[in-house]
């Protein structure tokens, strides 16, 4: 059985908007939610800025992307493979869950690294945010 490599997920904290073109060459703006590298391929979780037919307000779409001819160019292809969609989305959910330990109400970005939060949580936890050391 082939071993799958672990995903690398980047969650975008700051709002980043990209413009894609639909089949009629009409520009459509999307918020970048996350970038996921999985098995050597790259995926982007995008949410439409304006409502789009067939996509709910709280829904996102997943595109595979490849590097274009220039450094700034990326080519996006919608993902339709249900198993791959589920796998990519589950990696995103796992990253979100790891990112938000739920141990406090702080908005720290690196709660799982060596970063100490500025919040005043006074409980013991093992998430790595070091609240219990304050």
mmCIF file of N, CA and C in Angstrom:
data_model
loop_
_atom_site.group_PDB
_atom_site.id
_atom_site.type_symbol
_atom_site.label_atom_id
_atom_site.label_comp_id
_atom_site.label_asym_id
_atom_site.label_seq_id
_atom_site.Cartn_x
_atom_site.Cartn_y
_atom_site.Cartn_z
ATOM 1 N N UNK A 1 0.845 -1.188 0.000
ATOM 2 C CA UNK A 1 0.000 0.000 0.000
ATOM 3 C C UNK A 1 0.886 1.245 0.000
ATOM 4 N N UNK A 2 0.571 2.183 -0.847
ATOM 5 C CA UNK A 2 1.365 3.406 -0.963
ATOM 6 C C UNK A 2 1.108 4.320 0.228
ATOM 7 N N UNK A 3 2.194 4.831 0.813
ATOM 8 C CA UNK A 3 2.071 5.725 1.957
ATOM 9 C C UNK A 3 1.827 7.148 1.465
ATOM 10 N N UNK A 4 0.851 7.808 2.033
ATOM 11 C CA UNK A 4 0.521 9.190 1.670
ATOM 12 C C UNK A 4 1.344 10.135 2.521
ATOM 13 N N UNK A 5 1.850 11.206 1.899
ATOM 14 C CA UNK A 5 2.611 12.181 2.672
ATOM 15 C C UNK A 5 1.662 13.120 3.404
ATOM 16 N N UNK A 6 2.165 13.700 4.472
ATOM 17 C CA UNK A 6 1.371 14.615 5.276
ATOM 18 C C UNK A 6 1.154 15.918 4.508
ATOM 19 N N UNK A 7 -0.011 16.489 4.660
ATOM 20 C CA UNK A 7 -0.350 17.738 3.974
ATOM 21 C C UNK A 7 0.318 18.923 4.658
ATOM 22 N N UNK A 8 0.617 19.921 3.866
ATOM 23 C CA UNK A 8 1.114 21.190 4.359
ATOM 24 C C UNK A 8 -0.002 22.203 4.090
ATOM 25 N N UNK A 9 -0.556 22.772 5.145
ATOM 26 C CA UNK A 9 -1.706 23.666 5.002
ATOM 27 C C UNK A 9 -1.342 25.053 5.504
ATOM 28 N N UNK A 10 -1.613 26.050 4.671
ATOM 29 C CA UNK A 10 -1.432 27.443 5.074
ATOM 30 C C UNK A 10 -2.818 28.082 5.128
ATOM 31 N N UNK A 11 -3.199 28.558 6.301
ATOM 32 C CA UNK A 11 -4.484 29.237 6.470
ATOM 33 C C UNK A 11 -4.222 30.729 6.370
ATOM 34 N N UNK A 12 -4.971 31.401 5.504
ATOM 35 C CA UNK A 12 -4.770 32.833 5.296
ATOM 36 C C UNK A 12 -5.492 33.612 6.388
ATOM 37 N N UNK A 13 -4.721 34.318 7.215
ATOM 38 C CA UNK A 13 -5.287 35.133 8.294
ATOM 39 C C UNK A 13 -5.780 36.478 7.760
ATOM 40 N N UNK A 14 -5.015 37.076 6.882
ATOM 41 C CA UNK A 14 -5.371 38.365 6.297
ATOM 42 C C UNK A 14 -6.198 38.097 5.046
ATOM 43 N N UNK A 15 -7.131 38.986 4.769
ATOM 44 C CA UNK A 15 -7.965 38.780 3.586
ATOM 45 C C UNK A 15 -7.147 38.991 2.326
ATOM 46 N N UNK A 16 -7.131 37.981 1.512
ATOM 47 C CA UNK A 16 -6.443 38.014 0.230
ATOM 48 C C UNK A 16 -7.470 37.659 -0.835
ATOM 49 N N UNK A 17 -7.620 38.505 -1.836
ATOM 50 C CA UNK A 17 -8.617 38.289 -2.883
ATOM 51 C C UNK A 17 -7.892 38.071 -4.205
ATOM 52 N N UNK A 18 -8.322 37.042 -4.921
ATOM 53 C CA UNK A 18 -7.788 36.803 -6.252
ATOM 54 C C UNK A 18 -8.936 36.847 -7.250
ATOM 55 N N UNK A 19 -8.594 37.078 -8.495
ATOM 56 C CA UNK A 19 -9.589 37.182 -9.553
ATOM 57 C C UNK A 19 -9.390 36.019 -10.521
ATOM 58 N N UNK A 20 -10.455 35.249 -10.726
ATOM 59 C CA UNK A 20 -10.458 34.166 -11.696
ATOM 60 C C UNK A 20 -11.482 34.494 -12.768
ATOM 61 N N UNK A 21 -11.404 33.806 -13.890
ATOM 62 C CA UNK A 21 -12.341 34.056 -14.980
ATOM 63 C C UNK A 21 -13.175 32.816 -15.237
ATOM 64 N N UNK A 22 -14.497 33.008 -15.371
ATOM 65 C CA UNK A 22 -15.388 31.878 -15.627
ATOM 66 C C UNK A 22 -15.347 31.487 -17.104
ATOM 67 N N UNK A 23 -16.198 30.525 -17.483
ATOM 68 C CA UNK A 23 -16.203 30.025 -18.860
ATOM 69 C C UNK A 23 -16.605 31.090 -19.879
ATOM 70 N N UNK A 24 -17.220 32.175 -19.441
ATOM 71 C CA UNK A 24 -17.599 33.286 -20.318
ATOM 72 C C UNK A 24 -16.602 34.440 -20.246
ATOM 73 N N UNK A 25 -15.435 34.169 -19.637
ATOM 74 C CA UNK A 25 -14.376 35.176 -19.465
ATOM 75 C C UNK A 25 -14.797 36.347 -18.575
ATOM 76 N N UNK A 26 -15.785 36.114 -17.722
ATOM 77 C CA UNK A 26 -16.221 37.120 -16.755
ATOM 78 C C UNK A 26 -15.368 36.968 -15.488
ATOM 79 N N UNK A 27 -14.839 38.078 -14.989
ATOM 80 C CA UNK A 27 -14.009 38.057 -13.786
ATOM 81 C C UNK A 27 -14.869 37.754 -12.555
ATOM 82 N N UNK A 28 -14.365 36.868 -11.703
ATOM 83 C CA UNK A 28 -15.031 36.501 -10.460
ATOM 84 C C UNK A 28 -13.986 36.584 -9.351
ATOM 85 N N UNK A 29 -14.301 37.341 -8.297
ATOM 86 C CA UNK A 29 -13.367 37.487 -7.182
ATOM 87 C C UNK A 29 -13.626 36.433 -6.116
ATOM 88 N N UNK A 30 -12.514 35.894 -5.578
ATOM 89 C CA UNK A 30 -12.564 34.895 -4.523
ATOM 90 C C UNK A 30 -11.630 35.292 -3.393
ATOM 91 N N UNK A 31 -12.051 35.005 -2.158
ATOM 92 C CA UNK A 31 -11.183 35.148 -0.989
ATOM 93 C C UNK A 31 -10.370 33.863 -0.869
ATOM 94 N N UNK A 32 -9.085 34.008 -0.629
ATOM 95 C CA UNK A 32 -8.248 32.842 -0.380
ATOM 96 C C UNK A 32 -8.415 32.443 1.086
ATOM 97 N N UNK A 33 -8.885 31.244 1.302
ATOM 98 C CA UNK A 33 -9.101 30.741 2.658
ATOM 99 C C UNK A 33 -7.891 29.939 3.122
ATOM 100 N N UNK A 34 -7.415 29.041 2.258
ATOM 101 C CA UNK A 34 -6.271 28.197 2.617
ATOM 102 C C UNK A 34 -5.608 27.655 1.363
ATOM 103 N N UNK A 35 -4.341 27.361 1.518
ATOM 104 C CA UNK A 35 -3.567 26.700 0.470
ATOM 105 C C UNK A 35 -3.103 25.372 1.051
ATOM 106 N N UNK A 36 -3.297 24.290 0.296
ATOM 107 C CA UNK A 36 -2.999 22.953 0.789
ATOM 108 C C UNK A 36 -2.074 22.252 -0.198
ATOM 109 N N UNK A 37 -0.929 21.798 0.291
ATOM 110 C CA UNK A 37 -0.036 20.971 -0.515
ATOM 111 C C UNK A 37 -0.224 19.539 -0.044
ATOM 112 N N UNK A 38 -0.588 18.658 -0.965
ATOM 113 C CA UNK A 38 -0.901 17.281 -0.615
ATOM 114 C C UNK A 38 -0.399 16.364 -1.718
ATOM 115 N N UNK A 39 0.431 15.407 -1.360
ATOM 116 C CA UNK A 39 0.988 14.449 -2.319
ATOM 117 C C UNK A 39 1.666 15.137 -3.495
ATOM 118 N N UNK A 40 2.356 16.244 -3.216
ATOM 119 C CA UNK A 40 3.109 16.935 -4.256
ATOM 120 C C UNK A 40 2.271 17.812 -5.180
ATOM 121 N N UNK A 41 0.992 17.959 -4.875
ATOM 122 C CA UNK A 41 0.107 18.811 -5.673
ATOM 123 C C UNK A 41 -0.410 19.935 -4.776
ATOM 124 N N UNK A 42 -0.863 21.005 -5.420
ATOM 125 C CA UNK A 42 -1.279 22.193 -4.680
ATOM 126 C C UNK A 42 -2.754 22.487 -4.928
ATOM 127 N N UNK A 43 -3.439 22.829 -3.832
ATOM 128 C CA UNK A 43 -4.873 23.118 -3.880
ATOM 129 C C UNK A 43 -5.136 24.420 -3.146
ATOM 130 N N UNK A 44 -6.196 25.079 -3.554
ATOM 131 C CA UNK A 44 -6.574 26.352 -2.933
ATOM 132 C C UNK A 44 -8.055 26.271 -2.571
ATOM 133 N N UNK A 45 -8.355 26.612 -1.323
ATOM 134 C CA UNK A 45 -9.732 26.692 -0.852
ATOM 135 C C UNK A 45 -10.148 28.147 -1.016
ATOM 136 N N UNK A 46 -11.141 28.387 -1.870
ATOM 137 C CA UNK A 46 -11.559 29.748 -2.214
ATOM 138 C C UNK A 46 -13.038 29.945 -1.923
ATOM 139 N N UNK A 47 -13.377 31.159 -1.507
ATOM 140 C CA UNK A 47 -14.767 31.507 -1.232
ATOM 141 C C UNK A 47 -15.124 32.722 -2.076
ATOM 142 N N UNK A 48 -16.235 32.646 -2.827
ATOM 143 C CA UNK A 48 -16.618 33.792 -3.659
ATOM 144 C C UNK A 48 -16.863 35.044 -2.816
ATOM 145 N N UNK A 49 -16.388 36.193 -3.303
ATOM 146 C CA UNK A 49 -16.616 37.463 -2.616
ATOM 147 C C UNK A 49 -18.092 37.846 -2.742
ATOM 148 N N UNK A 50 -18.635 37.703 -3.930
ATOM 149 C CA UNK A 50 -20.053 37.962 -4.196
ATOM 150 C C UNK A 50 -20.774 36.620 -4.339
ATOM 151 N N UNK A 51 -22.059 36.549 -3.980
ATOM 152 C CA UNK A 51 -22.787 35.279 -4.122
ATOM 153 C C UNK A 51 -22.724 34.745 -5.556
ATOM 154 N N UNK A 52 -22.534 33.428 -5.646
ATOM 155 C CA UNK A 52 -22.509 32.748 -6.942
ATOM 156 C C UNK A 52 -23.575 31.665 -6.950
ATOM 157 N N UNK A 53 -24.217 31.502 -8.067
ATOM 158 C CA UNK A 53 -25.246 30.480 -8.204
ATOM 159 C C UNK A 53 -24.648 29.106 -7.924
ATOM 160 N N UNK A 54 -25.311 28.352 -7.058
ATOM 161 C CA UNK A 54 -24.865 27.005 -6.740
ATOM 162 C C UNK A 54 -23.873 26.920 -5.597
ATOM 163 N N UNK A 55 -23.431 28.056 -5.071
ATOM 164 C CA UNK A 55 -22.480 28.063 -3.955
ATOM 165 C C UNK A 55 -23.089 28.866 -2.821
ATOM 166 N N UNK A 56 -23.309 28.220 -1.674
ATOM 167 C CA UNK A 56 -23.891 28.886 -0.512
ATOM 168 C C UNK A 56 -22.953 29.920 0.078
ATOM 169 N N UNK A 57 -23.517 30.833 0.866
ATOM 170 C CA UNK A 57 -22.728 31.905 1.496
ATOM 171 C C UNK A 57 -21.581 31.381 2.345
ATOM 172 N N UNK A 58 -21.794 30.258 3.024
ATOM 173 C CA UNK A 58 -20.778 29.714 3.915
ATOM 174 C C UNK A 58 -19.988 28.584 3.272
ATOM 175 N N UNK A 59 -20.090 28.437 1.965
ATOM 176 C CA UNK A 59 -19.381 27.384 1.252
ATOM 177 C C UNK A 59 -18.158 27.928 0.528
ATOM 178 N N UNK A 60 -17.261 27.017 0.227
ATOM 179 C CA UNK A 60 -16.050 27.357 -0.533
ATOM 180 C C UNK A 60 -15.875 26.314 -1.626
ATOM 181 N N UNK A 61 -15.020 26.613 -2.567
ATOM 182 C CA UNK A 61 -14.696 25.665 -3.627
ATOM 183 C C UNK A 61 -13.202 25.363 -3.561
ATOM 184 N N UNK A 62 -12.841 24.194 -4.047
ATOM 185 C CA UNK A 62 -11.445 23.788 -4.034
ATOM 186 C C UNK A 62 -10.955 23.691 -5.472
ATOM 187 N N UNK A 63 -9.831 24.338 -5.719
ATOM 188 C CA UNK A 63 -9.195 24.312 -7.030
ATOM 189 C C UNK A 63 -7.814 23.691 -6.879
ATOM 190 N N UNK A 64 -7.380 22.964 -7.882
ATOM 191 C CA UNK A 64 -5.986 22.578 -7.954
ATOM 192 C C UNK A 64 -5.294 23.701 -8.708
ATOM 193 N N UNK A 65 -4.087 24.039 -8.295
ATOM 194 C CA UNK A 65 -3.382 25.066 -9.047
ATOM 195 C C UNK A 65 -1.969 24.626 -9.386
ATOM 196 N N UNK A 66 -1.517 25.136 -10.513
ATOM 197 C CA UNK A 66 -0.163 24.882 -10.982
ATOM 198 C C UNK A 66 0.491 26.224 -11.271
ATOM 199 N N UNK A 67 1.809 26.225 -11.259
ATOM 200 C CA UNK A 67 2.552 27.446 -11.548
ATOM 201 C C UNK A 67 2.438 27.769 -13.030
ATOM 202 N N UNK A 68 2.184 29.026 -13.336
ATOM 203 C CA UNK A 68 2.108 29.477 -14.721
ATOM 204 C C UNK A 68 3.486 29.775 -15.273
ATOM 205 N N UNK A 69 3.512 30.419 -16.410
ATOM 206 C CA UNK A 69 4.778 30.737 -17.065
ATOM 207 C C UNK A 69 5.611 31.742 -16.274
ATOM 208 N N UNK A 70 4.951 32.726 -15.661
ATOM 209 C CA UNK A 70 5.685 33.704 -14.853
ATOM 210 C C UNK A 70 5.566 33.330 -13.378
ATOM 211 N N UNK A 71 6.416 33.947 -12.574
ATOM 212 C CA UNK A 71 6.438 33.649 -11.140
ATOM 213 C C UNK A 71 5.114 34.000 -10.449
ATOM 214 N N UNK A 72 4.440 35.036 -10.920
ATOM 215 C CA UNK A 72 3.198 35.496 -10.300
ATOM 216 C C UNK A 72 1.950 34.802 -10.850
ATOM 217 N N UNK A 73 2.099 33.977 -11.845
ATOM 218 C CA UNK A 73 0.944 33.371 -12.506
ATOM 219 C C UNK A 73 0.665 31.970 -11.964
ATOM 220 N N UNK A 74 -0.596 31.737 -11.584
ATOM 221 C CA UNK A 74 -1.033 30.403 -11.172
ATOM 222 C C UNK A 74 -2.244 30.041 -12.028
ATOM 223 N N UNK A 75 -2.308 28.785 -12.431
ATOM 224 C CA UNK A 75 -3.437 28.283 -13.215
ATOM 225 C C UNK A 75 -4.335 27.458 -12.302
ATOM 226 N N UNK A 76 -5.615 27.811 -12.246
ATOM 227 C CA UNK A 76 -6.567 27.151 -11.356
ATOM 228 C C UNK A 76 -7.514 26.256 -12.150
ATOM 229 N N UNK A 77 -7.689 25.027 -11.658
ATOM 230 C CA UNK A 77 -8.610 24.074 -12.263
ATOM 231 C C UNK A 77 -9.546 23.580 -11.169
ATOM 232 N N UNK A 78 -10.873 23.690 -11.370
ATOM 233 C CA UNK A 78 -11.796 23.204 -10.338
ATOM 234 C C UNK A 78 -11.594 21.709 -10.091
ATOM 235 N N UNK A 79 -11.738 21.315 -8.864
ATOM 236 C CA UNK A 79 -11.580 19.919 -8.475
ATOM 237 C C UNK A 79 -12.966 19.269 -8.446
ATOM 238 N N UNK A 80 -13.112 18.127 -9.127
ATOM 239 C CA UNK A 80 -14.399 17.429 -9.174
ATOM 240 C C UNK A 80 -14.348 16.032 -8.572
ATOM 241 N N UNK A 81 -13.173 15.465 -8.394
ATOM 242 C CA UNK A 81 -13.021 14.123 -7.841
ATOM 243 C C UNK A 81 -13.479 14.141 -6.380
ATOM 244 N N UNK A 82 -14.598 13.465 -6.096
ATOM 245 C CA UNK A 82 -15.209 13.517 -4.759
ATOM 246 C C UNK A 82 -14.264 13.025 -3.662
ATOM 247 N N UNK A 83 -13.522 11.957 -3.921
ATOM 248 C CA UNK A 83 -12.612 11.440 -2.899
ATOM 249 C C UNK A 83 -11.476 12.420 -2.624
ATOM 250 N N UNK A 84 -10.942 13.015 -3.678
ATOM 251 C CA UNK A 84 -9.865 13.986 -3.506
ATOM 252 C C UNK A 84 -10.387 15.255 -2.837
ATOM 253 N N UNK A 85 -11.571 15.706 -3.225
ATOM 254 C CA UNK A 85 -12.191 16.869 -2.573
ATOM 255 C C UNK A 85 -12.311 16.637 -1.072
ATOM 256 N N UNK A 86 -12.821 15.469 -0.716
ATOM 257 C CA UNK A 86 -13.006 15.144 0.702
ATOM 258 C C UNK A 86 -11.664 15.086 1.432
ATOM 259 N N UNK A 87 -10.671 14.504 0.802
ATOM 260 C CA UNK A 87 -9.361 14.387 1.427
ATOM 261 C C UNK A 87 -8.720 15.760 1.646
ATOM 262 N N UNK A 88 -8.774 16.614 0.622
ATOM 263 C CA UNK A 88 -8.209 17.963 0.737
ATOM 264 C C UNK A 88 -8.956 18.753 1.807
ATOM 265 N N UNK A 89 -10.286 18.690 1.784
ATOM 266 C CA UNK A 89 -11.081 19.431 2.764
ATOM 267 C C UNK A 89 -10.827 18.926 4.181
ATOM 268 N N UNK A 90 -10.666 17.614 4.345
ATOM 269 C CA UNK A 90 -10.371 17.072 5.678
ATOM 270 C C UNK A 90 -9.019 17.551 6.192
ATOM 271 N N UNK A 91 -8.045 17.706 5.293
ATOM 272 C CA UNK A 91 -6.748 18.253 5.708
ATOM 273 C C UNK A 91 -6.910 19.700 6.170
ATOM 274 N N UNK A 92 -7.755 20.447 5.472
ATOM 275 C CA UNK A 92 -8.045 21.828 5.884
ATOM 276 C C UNK A 92 -8.701 21.835 7.270
ATOM 277 N N UNK A 93 -9.716 20.986 7.462
ATOM 278 C CA UNK A 93 -10.407 20.932 8.758
ATOM 279 C C UNK A 93 -9.447 20.545 9.883
ATOM 280 N N UNK A 94 -8.543 19.615 9.604
ATOM 281 C CA UNK A 94 -7.565 19.196 10.605
ATOM 282 C C UNK A 94 -6.655 20.373 10.967
ATOM 283 N N UNK A 95 -6.232 21.127 9.972
ATOM 284 C CA UNK A 95 -5.357 22.283 10.223
ATOM 285 C C UNK A 95 -6.090 23.353 11.020
ATOM 286 N N UNK A 96 -7.348 23.591 10.701
ATOM 287 C CA UNK A 96 -8.143 24.578 11.437
ATOM 288 C C UNK A 96 -8.298 24.127 12.887
ATOM 289 N N UNK A 97 -8.566 22.855 13.079
ATOM 290 C CA UNK A 97 -8.717 22.313 14.423
ATOM 291 C C UNK A 97 -7.421 22.439 15.213
ATOM 292 N N UNK A 98 -6.288 22.145 14.568
ATOM 293 C CA UNK A 98 -4.994 22.272 15.234
ATOM 294 C C UNK A 98 -4.666 23.727 15.524
ATOM 295 N N UNK A 99 -5.060 24.609 14.617
ATOM 296 C CA UNK A 99 -4.771 26.036 14.734
ATOM 297 C C UNK A 99 -5.549 26.669 15.887
ATOM 298 N N UNK A 100 -6.778 26.229 16.086
ATOM 299 C CA UNK A 100 -7.637 26.773 17.134
ATOM 300 C C UNK A 100 -7.768 25.736 18.233
ATOM 301 N N UNK A 101 -6.892 25.827 19.228
ATOM 302 C CA UNK A 101 -6.859 24.807 20.272
ATOM 303 C C UNK A 101 -8.084 24.878 21.180
ATOM 304 N N UNK A 102 -8.777 26.021 21.210
ATOM 305 C CA UNK A 102 -9.964 26.149 22.036
ATOM 306 C C UNK A 102 -9.683 26.314 23.512
ATOM 307 N N UNK A 103 -8.419 26.497 23.864
ATOM 308 C CA UNK A 103 -8.083 26.575 25.286
ATOM 309 C C UNK A 103 -8.323 27.967 25.859
ATOM 310 N N UNK A 104 -8.528 28.949 24.992
ATOM 311 C CA UNK A 104 -8.734 30.304 25.473
ATOM 312 C C UNK A 104 -9.455 31.108 24.405
ATOM 313 N N UNK A 105 -9.682 32.357 24.679
ATOM 314 C CA UNK A 105 -10.377 33.224 23.733
ATOM 315 C C UNK A 105 -9.428 34.129 22.967
ATOM 316 N N UNK A 106 -8.129 33.842 23.018
ATOM 317 C CA UNK A 106 -7.182 34.735 22.361
ATOM 318 C C UNK A 106 -7.196 34.536 20.856
ATOM 319 N N UNK A 107 -6.641 35.482 20.140
ATOM 320 C CA UNK A 107 -6.559 35.424 18.685
ATOM 321 C C UNK A 107 -5.126 35.207 18.234
ATOM 322 N N UNK A 108 -4.335 34.522 19.029
ATOM 323 C CA UNK A 108 -2.939 34.356 18.661
ATOM 324 C C UNK A 108 -2.822 33.474 17.423
ATOM 325 N N UNK A 109 -1.840 33.774 16.589
ATOM 326 C CA UNK A 109 -1.666 33.040 15.345
ATOM 327 C C UNK A 109 -0.857 31.770 15.524
ATOM 328 N N UNK A 110 0.027 31.746 16.503
ATOM 329 C CA UNK A 110 0.943 30.627 16.653
ATOM 330 C C UNK A 110 0.758 29.926 17.986
ATOM 331 N N UNK A 111 -0.455 29.600 18.321
ATOM 332 C CA UNK A 111 -0.763 29.002 19.609
ATOM 333 C C UNK A 111 -0.076 27.658 19.805
ATOM 334 N N UNK A 112 0.446 27.061 18.753
ATOM 335 C CA UNK A 112 1.048 25.736 18.878
ATOM 336 C C UNK A 112 2.552 25.753 18.740
ATOM 337 N N UNK A 113 3.144 26.914 18.609
ATOM 338 C CA UNK A 113 4.597 26.985 18.481
ATOM 339 C C UNK A 113 5.230 27.429 19.769
ATOM 340 N N UNK A 114 6.335 28.114 19.653
ATOM 341 C CA UNK A 114 7.039 28.611 20.828
ATOM 342 C C UNK A 114 6.522 29.973 21.251
ATOM 343 N N UNK A 115 5.516 30.457 20.563
ATOM 344 C CA UNK A 115 4.931 31.769 20.802
ATOM 345 C C UNK A 115 4.122 31.768 22.098
ATOM 346 N N UNK A 116 4.295 32.784 22.908
ATOM 347 C CA UNK A 116 3.462 32.928 24.092
ATOM 348 C C UNK A 116 2.354 33.919 23.785
ATOM 349 N N UNK A 117 1.132 33.516 24.077
ATOM 350 C CA UNK A 117 -0.024 34.375 23.818
ATOM 351 C C UNK A 117 -0.026 35.556 24.775
ATOM 352 N N UNK A 118 -0.649 36.646 24.349
ATOM 353 C CA UNK A 118 -0.804 37.805 25.217
ATOM 354 C C UNK A 118 -2.104 37.748 26.000
ATOM 355 N N UNK A 119 -2.868 36.691 25.821
ATOM 356 C CA UNK A 119 -4.124 36.581 26.567
ATOM 357 C C UNK A 119 -3.811 36.132 27.988
ATOM 358 N N UNK A 120 -4.786 36.193 28.856
ATOM 359 C CA UNK A 120 -4.514 35.876 30.252
ATOM 360 C C UNK A 120 -5.205 34.584 30.683
ATOM 361 N N UNK A 121 -5.147 33.560 29.829
ATOM 362 C CA UNK A 121 -5.686 32.248 30.196
ATOM 363 C C UNK A 121 -4.877 31.684 31.353
ATOM 364 N N UNK A 122 -5.553 31.147 32.358
ATOM 365 C CA UNK A 122 -4.846 30.671 33.544
ATOM 366 C C UNK A 122 -5.108 29.188 33.787
ATOM 367 N N UNK A 123 -5.254 28.433 32.762
ATOM 368 C CA UNK A 123 -5.568 27.029 32.925
ATOM 369 C C UNK A 123 -4.471 26.167 32.311
ATOM 370 N N UNK A 124 -4.415 24.934 32.729
ATOM 371 C CA UNK A 124 -3.440 24.008 32.169
ATOM 372 C C UNK A 124 -3.994 23.415 30.889
ATOM 373 N N UNK A 125 -3.179 23.376 29.892
ATOM 374 C CA UNK A 125 -3.543 22.702 28.655
ATOM 375 C C UNK A 125 -2.268 22.178 28.025
ATOM 376 N N UNK A 126 -2.401 21.311 27.054
ATOM 377 C CA UNK A 126 -1.221 20.761 26.409
ATOM 378 C C UNK A 126 -1.161 21.145 24.936
ATOM 379 N N UNK A 127 -1.733 22.290 24.609
ATOM 380 C CA UNK A 127 -1.759 22.703 23.204
ATOM 381 C C UNK A 127 -0.454 23.364 22.775
ATOM 382 N N UNK A 128 0.411 23.710 23.701
ATOM 383 C CA UNK A 128 1.671 24.346 23.352
ATOM 384 C C UNK A 128 1.629 25.855 23.435
ATOM 385 N N UNK A 129 0.506 26.440 23.813
ATOM 386 C CA UNK A 129 0.399 27.902 23.815
ATOM 387 C C UNK A 129 0.967 28.534 25.080
ATOM 388 N N UNK A 130 1.307 27.737 26.050
ATOM 389 C CA UNK A 130 1.973 28.184 27.277
ATOM 390 C C UNK A 130 1.111 29.084 28.163
ATOM 391 N N UNK A 131 -0.210 28.987 28.056
ATOM 392 C CA UNK A 131 -1.078 29.785 28.927
ATOM 393 C C UNK A 131 -0.845 29.436 30.396
ATOM 394 N N UNK A 132 -0.616 28.174 30.640
ATOM 395 C CA UNK A 132 -0.452 27.742 32.029
ATOM 396 C C UNK A 132 0.838 28.244 32.646
ATOM 397 N N UNK A 133 1.749 28.824 31.883
ATOM 398 C CA UNK A 133 3.003 29.349 32.412
ATOM 399 C C UNK A 133 2.888 30.811 32.833
ATOM 400 N N UNK A 134 1.793 31.432 32.550
ATOM 401 C CA UNK A 134 1.640 32.865 32.863
ATOM 402 C C UNK A 134 1.327 33.074 34.317
#
